[in-house]
mmCIF file of C-alpha atoms in Angstrom:
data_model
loop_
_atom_site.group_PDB
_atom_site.id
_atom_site.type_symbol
_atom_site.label_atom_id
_atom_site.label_comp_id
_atom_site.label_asym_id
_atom_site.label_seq_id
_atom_site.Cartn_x
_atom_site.Cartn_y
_atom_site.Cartn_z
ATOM 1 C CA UNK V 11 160.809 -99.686 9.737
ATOM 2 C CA UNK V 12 160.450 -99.882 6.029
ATOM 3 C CA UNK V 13 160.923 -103.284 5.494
ATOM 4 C CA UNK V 14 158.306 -103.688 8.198
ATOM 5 C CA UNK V 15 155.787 -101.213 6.077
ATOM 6 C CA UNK V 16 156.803 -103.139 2.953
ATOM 7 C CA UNK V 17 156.369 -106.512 4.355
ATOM 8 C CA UNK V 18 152.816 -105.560 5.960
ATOM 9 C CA UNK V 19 151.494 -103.739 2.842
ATOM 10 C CA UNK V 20 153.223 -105.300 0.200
ATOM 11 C CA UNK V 21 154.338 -102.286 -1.827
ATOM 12 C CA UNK V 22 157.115 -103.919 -3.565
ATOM 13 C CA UNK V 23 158.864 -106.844 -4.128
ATOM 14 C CA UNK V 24 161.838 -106.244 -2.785
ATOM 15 C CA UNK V 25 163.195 -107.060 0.749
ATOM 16 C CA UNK V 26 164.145 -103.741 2.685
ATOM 17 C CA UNK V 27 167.147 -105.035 4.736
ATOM 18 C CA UNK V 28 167.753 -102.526 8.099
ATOM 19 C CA UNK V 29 171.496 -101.895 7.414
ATOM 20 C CA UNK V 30 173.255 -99.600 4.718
ATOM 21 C CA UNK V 31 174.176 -99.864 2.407
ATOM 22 C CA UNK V 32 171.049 -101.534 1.004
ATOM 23 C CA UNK V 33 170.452 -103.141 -1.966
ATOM 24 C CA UNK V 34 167.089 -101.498 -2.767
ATOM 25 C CA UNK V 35 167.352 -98.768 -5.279
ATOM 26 C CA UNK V 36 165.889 -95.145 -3.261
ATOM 27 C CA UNK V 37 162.993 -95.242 -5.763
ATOM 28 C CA UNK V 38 161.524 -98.265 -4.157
ATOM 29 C CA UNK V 39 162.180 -97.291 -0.485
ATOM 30 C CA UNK V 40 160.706 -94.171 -1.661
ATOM 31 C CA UNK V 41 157.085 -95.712 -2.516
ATOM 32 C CA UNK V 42 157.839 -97.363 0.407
ATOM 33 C CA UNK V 43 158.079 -94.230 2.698
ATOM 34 C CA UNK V 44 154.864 -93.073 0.810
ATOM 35 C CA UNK V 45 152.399 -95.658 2.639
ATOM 36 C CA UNK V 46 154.092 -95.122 6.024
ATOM 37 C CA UNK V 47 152.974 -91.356 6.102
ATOM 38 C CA UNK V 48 149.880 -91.666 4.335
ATOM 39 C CA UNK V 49 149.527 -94.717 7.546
ATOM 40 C CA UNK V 50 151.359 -93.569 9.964
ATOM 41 C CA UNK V 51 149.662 -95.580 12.640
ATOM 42 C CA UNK V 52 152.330 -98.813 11.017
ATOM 43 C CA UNK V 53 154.529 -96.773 13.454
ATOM 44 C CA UNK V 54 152.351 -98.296 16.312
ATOM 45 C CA UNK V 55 152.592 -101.787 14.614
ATOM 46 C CA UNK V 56 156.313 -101.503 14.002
ATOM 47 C CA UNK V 57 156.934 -100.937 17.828
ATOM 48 C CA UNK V 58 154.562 -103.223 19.362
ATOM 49 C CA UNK V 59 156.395 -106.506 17.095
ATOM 50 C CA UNK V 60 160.452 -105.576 16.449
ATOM 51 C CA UNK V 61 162.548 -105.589 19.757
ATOM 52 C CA UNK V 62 163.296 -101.781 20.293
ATOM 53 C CA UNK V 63 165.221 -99.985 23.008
ATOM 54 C CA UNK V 64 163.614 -97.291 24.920
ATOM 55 C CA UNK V 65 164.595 -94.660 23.505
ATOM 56 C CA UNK V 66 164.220 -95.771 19.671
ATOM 57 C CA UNK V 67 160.754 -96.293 20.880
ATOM 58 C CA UNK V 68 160.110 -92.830 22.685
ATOM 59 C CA UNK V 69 161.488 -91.490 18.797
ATOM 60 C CA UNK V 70 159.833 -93.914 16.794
ATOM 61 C CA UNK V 71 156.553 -92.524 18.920
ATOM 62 C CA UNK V 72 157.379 -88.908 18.356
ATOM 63 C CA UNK V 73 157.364 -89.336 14.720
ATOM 64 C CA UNK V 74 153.925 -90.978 14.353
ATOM 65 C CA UNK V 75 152.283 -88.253 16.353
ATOM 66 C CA UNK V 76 154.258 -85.071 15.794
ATOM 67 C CA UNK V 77 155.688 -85.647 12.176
ATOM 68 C CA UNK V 78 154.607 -82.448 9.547
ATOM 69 C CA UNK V 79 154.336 -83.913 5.826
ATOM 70 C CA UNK V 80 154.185 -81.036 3.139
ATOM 71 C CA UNK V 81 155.998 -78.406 0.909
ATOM 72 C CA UNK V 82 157.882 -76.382 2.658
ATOM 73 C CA UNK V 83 159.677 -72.560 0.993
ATOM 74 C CA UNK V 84 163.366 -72.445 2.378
ATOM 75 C CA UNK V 85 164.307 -69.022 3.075
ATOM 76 C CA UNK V 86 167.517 -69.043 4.611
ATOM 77 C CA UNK V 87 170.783 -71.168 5.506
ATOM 78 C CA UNK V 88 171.870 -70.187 8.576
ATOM 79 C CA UNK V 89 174.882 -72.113 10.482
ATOM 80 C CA UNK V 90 172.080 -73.957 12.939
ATOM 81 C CA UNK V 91 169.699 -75.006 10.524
ATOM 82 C CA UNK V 92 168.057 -74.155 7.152
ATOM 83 C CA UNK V 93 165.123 -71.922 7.494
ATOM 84 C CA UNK V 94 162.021 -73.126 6.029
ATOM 85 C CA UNK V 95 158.472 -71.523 5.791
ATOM 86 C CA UNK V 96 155.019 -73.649 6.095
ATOM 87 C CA UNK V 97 151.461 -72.986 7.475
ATOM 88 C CA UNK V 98 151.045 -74.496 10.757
ATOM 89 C CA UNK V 99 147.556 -76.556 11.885
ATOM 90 C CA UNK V 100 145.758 -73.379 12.318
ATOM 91 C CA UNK V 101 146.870 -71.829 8.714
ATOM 92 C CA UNK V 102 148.980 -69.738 9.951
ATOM 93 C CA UNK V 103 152.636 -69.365 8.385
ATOM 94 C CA UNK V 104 155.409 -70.233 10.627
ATOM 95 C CA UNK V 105 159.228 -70.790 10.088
ATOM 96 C CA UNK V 106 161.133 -74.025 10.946
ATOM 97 C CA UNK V 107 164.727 -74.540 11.384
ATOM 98 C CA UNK V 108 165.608 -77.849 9.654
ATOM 99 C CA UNK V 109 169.247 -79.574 11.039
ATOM 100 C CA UNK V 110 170.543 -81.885 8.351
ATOM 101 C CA UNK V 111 171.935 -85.256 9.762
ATOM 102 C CA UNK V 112 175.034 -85.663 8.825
ATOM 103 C CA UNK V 113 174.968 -83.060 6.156
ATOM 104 C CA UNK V 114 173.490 -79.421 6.292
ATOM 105 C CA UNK V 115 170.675 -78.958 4.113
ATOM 106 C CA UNK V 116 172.399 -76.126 1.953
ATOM 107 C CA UNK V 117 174.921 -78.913 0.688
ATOM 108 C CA UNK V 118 172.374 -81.032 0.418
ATOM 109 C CA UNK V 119 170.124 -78.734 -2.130
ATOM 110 C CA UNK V 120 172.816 -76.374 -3.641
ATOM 111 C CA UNK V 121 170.348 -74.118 -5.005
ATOM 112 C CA UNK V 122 169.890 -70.477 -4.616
ATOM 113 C CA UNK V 123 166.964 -69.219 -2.801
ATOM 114 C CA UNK V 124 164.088 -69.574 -2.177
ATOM 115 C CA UNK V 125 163.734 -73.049 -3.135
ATOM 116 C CA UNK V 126 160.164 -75.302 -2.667
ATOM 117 C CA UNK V 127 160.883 -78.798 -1.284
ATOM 118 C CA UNK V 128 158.421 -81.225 0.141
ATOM 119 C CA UNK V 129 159.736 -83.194 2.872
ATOM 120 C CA UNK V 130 158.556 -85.099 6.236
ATOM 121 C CA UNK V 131 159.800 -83.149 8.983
ATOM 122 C CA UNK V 132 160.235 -85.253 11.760
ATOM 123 C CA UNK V 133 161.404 -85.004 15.696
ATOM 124 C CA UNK V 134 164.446 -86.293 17.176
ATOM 125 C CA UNK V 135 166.415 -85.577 19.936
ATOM 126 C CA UNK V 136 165.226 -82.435 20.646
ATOM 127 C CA UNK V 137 165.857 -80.973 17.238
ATOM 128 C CA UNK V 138 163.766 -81.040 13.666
ATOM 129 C CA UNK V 139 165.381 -82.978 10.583
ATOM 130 C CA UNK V 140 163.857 -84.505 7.591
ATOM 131 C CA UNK V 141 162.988 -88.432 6.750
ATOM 132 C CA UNK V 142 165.468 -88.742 4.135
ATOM 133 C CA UNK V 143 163.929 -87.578 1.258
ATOM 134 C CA UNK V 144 163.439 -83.991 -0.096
ATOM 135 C CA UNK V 145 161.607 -83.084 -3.319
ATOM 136 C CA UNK V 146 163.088 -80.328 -5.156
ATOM 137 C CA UNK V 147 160.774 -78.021 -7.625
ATOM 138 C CA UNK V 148 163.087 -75.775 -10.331
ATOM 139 C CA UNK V 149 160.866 -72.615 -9.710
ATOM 140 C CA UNK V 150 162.090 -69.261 -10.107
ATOM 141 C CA UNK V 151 160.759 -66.677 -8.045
ATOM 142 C CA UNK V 152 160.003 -63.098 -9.927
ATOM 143 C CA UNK V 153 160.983 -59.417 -7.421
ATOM 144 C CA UNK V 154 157.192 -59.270 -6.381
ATOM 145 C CA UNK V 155 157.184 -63.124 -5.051
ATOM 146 C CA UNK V 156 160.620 -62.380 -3.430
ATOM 147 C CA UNK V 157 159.122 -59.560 -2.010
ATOM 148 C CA UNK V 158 156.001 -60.905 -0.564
ATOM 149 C CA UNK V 159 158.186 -63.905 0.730
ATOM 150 C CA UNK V 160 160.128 -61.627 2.697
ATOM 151 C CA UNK V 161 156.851 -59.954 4.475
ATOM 152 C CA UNK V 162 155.843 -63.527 4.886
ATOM 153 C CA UNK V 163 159.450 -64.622 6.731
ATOM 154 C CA UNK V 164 159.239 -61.115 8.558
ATOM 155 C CA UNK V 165 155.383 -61.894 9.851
ATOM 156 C CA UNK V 166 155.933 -65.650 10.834
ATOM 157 C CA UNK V 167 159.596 -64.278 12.463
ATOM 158 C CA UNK V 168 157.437 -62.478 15.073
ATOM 159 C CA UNK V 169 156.428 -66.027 16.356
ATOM 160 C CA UNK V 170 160.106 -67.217 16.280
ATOM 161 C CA UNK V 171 161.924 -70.036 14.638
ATOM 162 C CA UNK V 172 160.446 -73.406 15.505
ATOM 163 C CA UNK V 173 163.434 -75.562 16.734
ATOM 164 C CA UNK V 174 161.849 -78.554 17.658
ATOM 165 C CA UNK V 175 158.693 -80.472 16.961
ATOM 166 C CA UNK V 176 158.970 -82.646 20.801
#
């Protein structure tokens, strides 16, 4: 999928290869990965020209239309999922639970919390994980935004922990 966005749009020079590990340095893939959310509609593109099961297509589908690109305050690590806090379409904050891949996202960040990250949040398989890349901001958090962060997590809580963005 990047090398398609790359090839379309000409971001970069390079040649995005579909296999790992790849020669292009993350920095690249990452300006890459830029134009693909800002157009996600490439999605669309990607599917309709590069020979795709049916189910990478049903995913590939679910991330153009249901993806959620932002920052994001993680609140928690629980065993499941890390527990991240955003405003959903309406404004309203709600809390996420984020499954790492093959890693869990507390070894991934190692940092106490709360942390900021900005992220893509994407759908698959019934569960939400991130596209790969995670933005890290070295903010500390005073007792009064601690505090308020906490009444936030307690308020969005009454709506439940989002598990899945299908």
């Amino acid at each position: 999928l990047m090398g398609f966005v790359n090839e379309q749009k000409r971001i970069v020079k390079a040649k995005i290869k579909p296999e790992y590990p790849n020669d292009v340095s993350d920095v690249i893939i990452h300006k890459v990965r830029e134009v693909l959310w800002e157009k996600p509609e490439l999605i669309d593109e990607y599917i309709n020209k590069a020979e795709l099961s049916q189910e990478k297509i049903d995913i590939l589908r679910l991330w153009r239309t249901k993806h959620k690109k932002g920052m994001f305050l993680v609140l928690e690590y629980q065993p499941e999922y890390a527990v991240v806090i955003a405003p959903n379409e309406q404004g309203e904050d709600r809390l996420y639970g984020i499954k790492g891949m093959s890693n869990s996202l507390a070894n991934i960040l190692r940092q106490d919390l709360p942390v900021m990250i900005e992220t893509v949040l994407i759908p698959f398989k019934g569960k939400i994980i991130y596209d790969s890349y995670i933005g890290t901001f070295p903010i500390g958090y005073a007792k009064g935004a601690k505090a308020l962060f906490g009444e936030m997590h307690a308020k969005a809580a009454e709506h439940g922990i989002i598990t899945s963005l299908d």
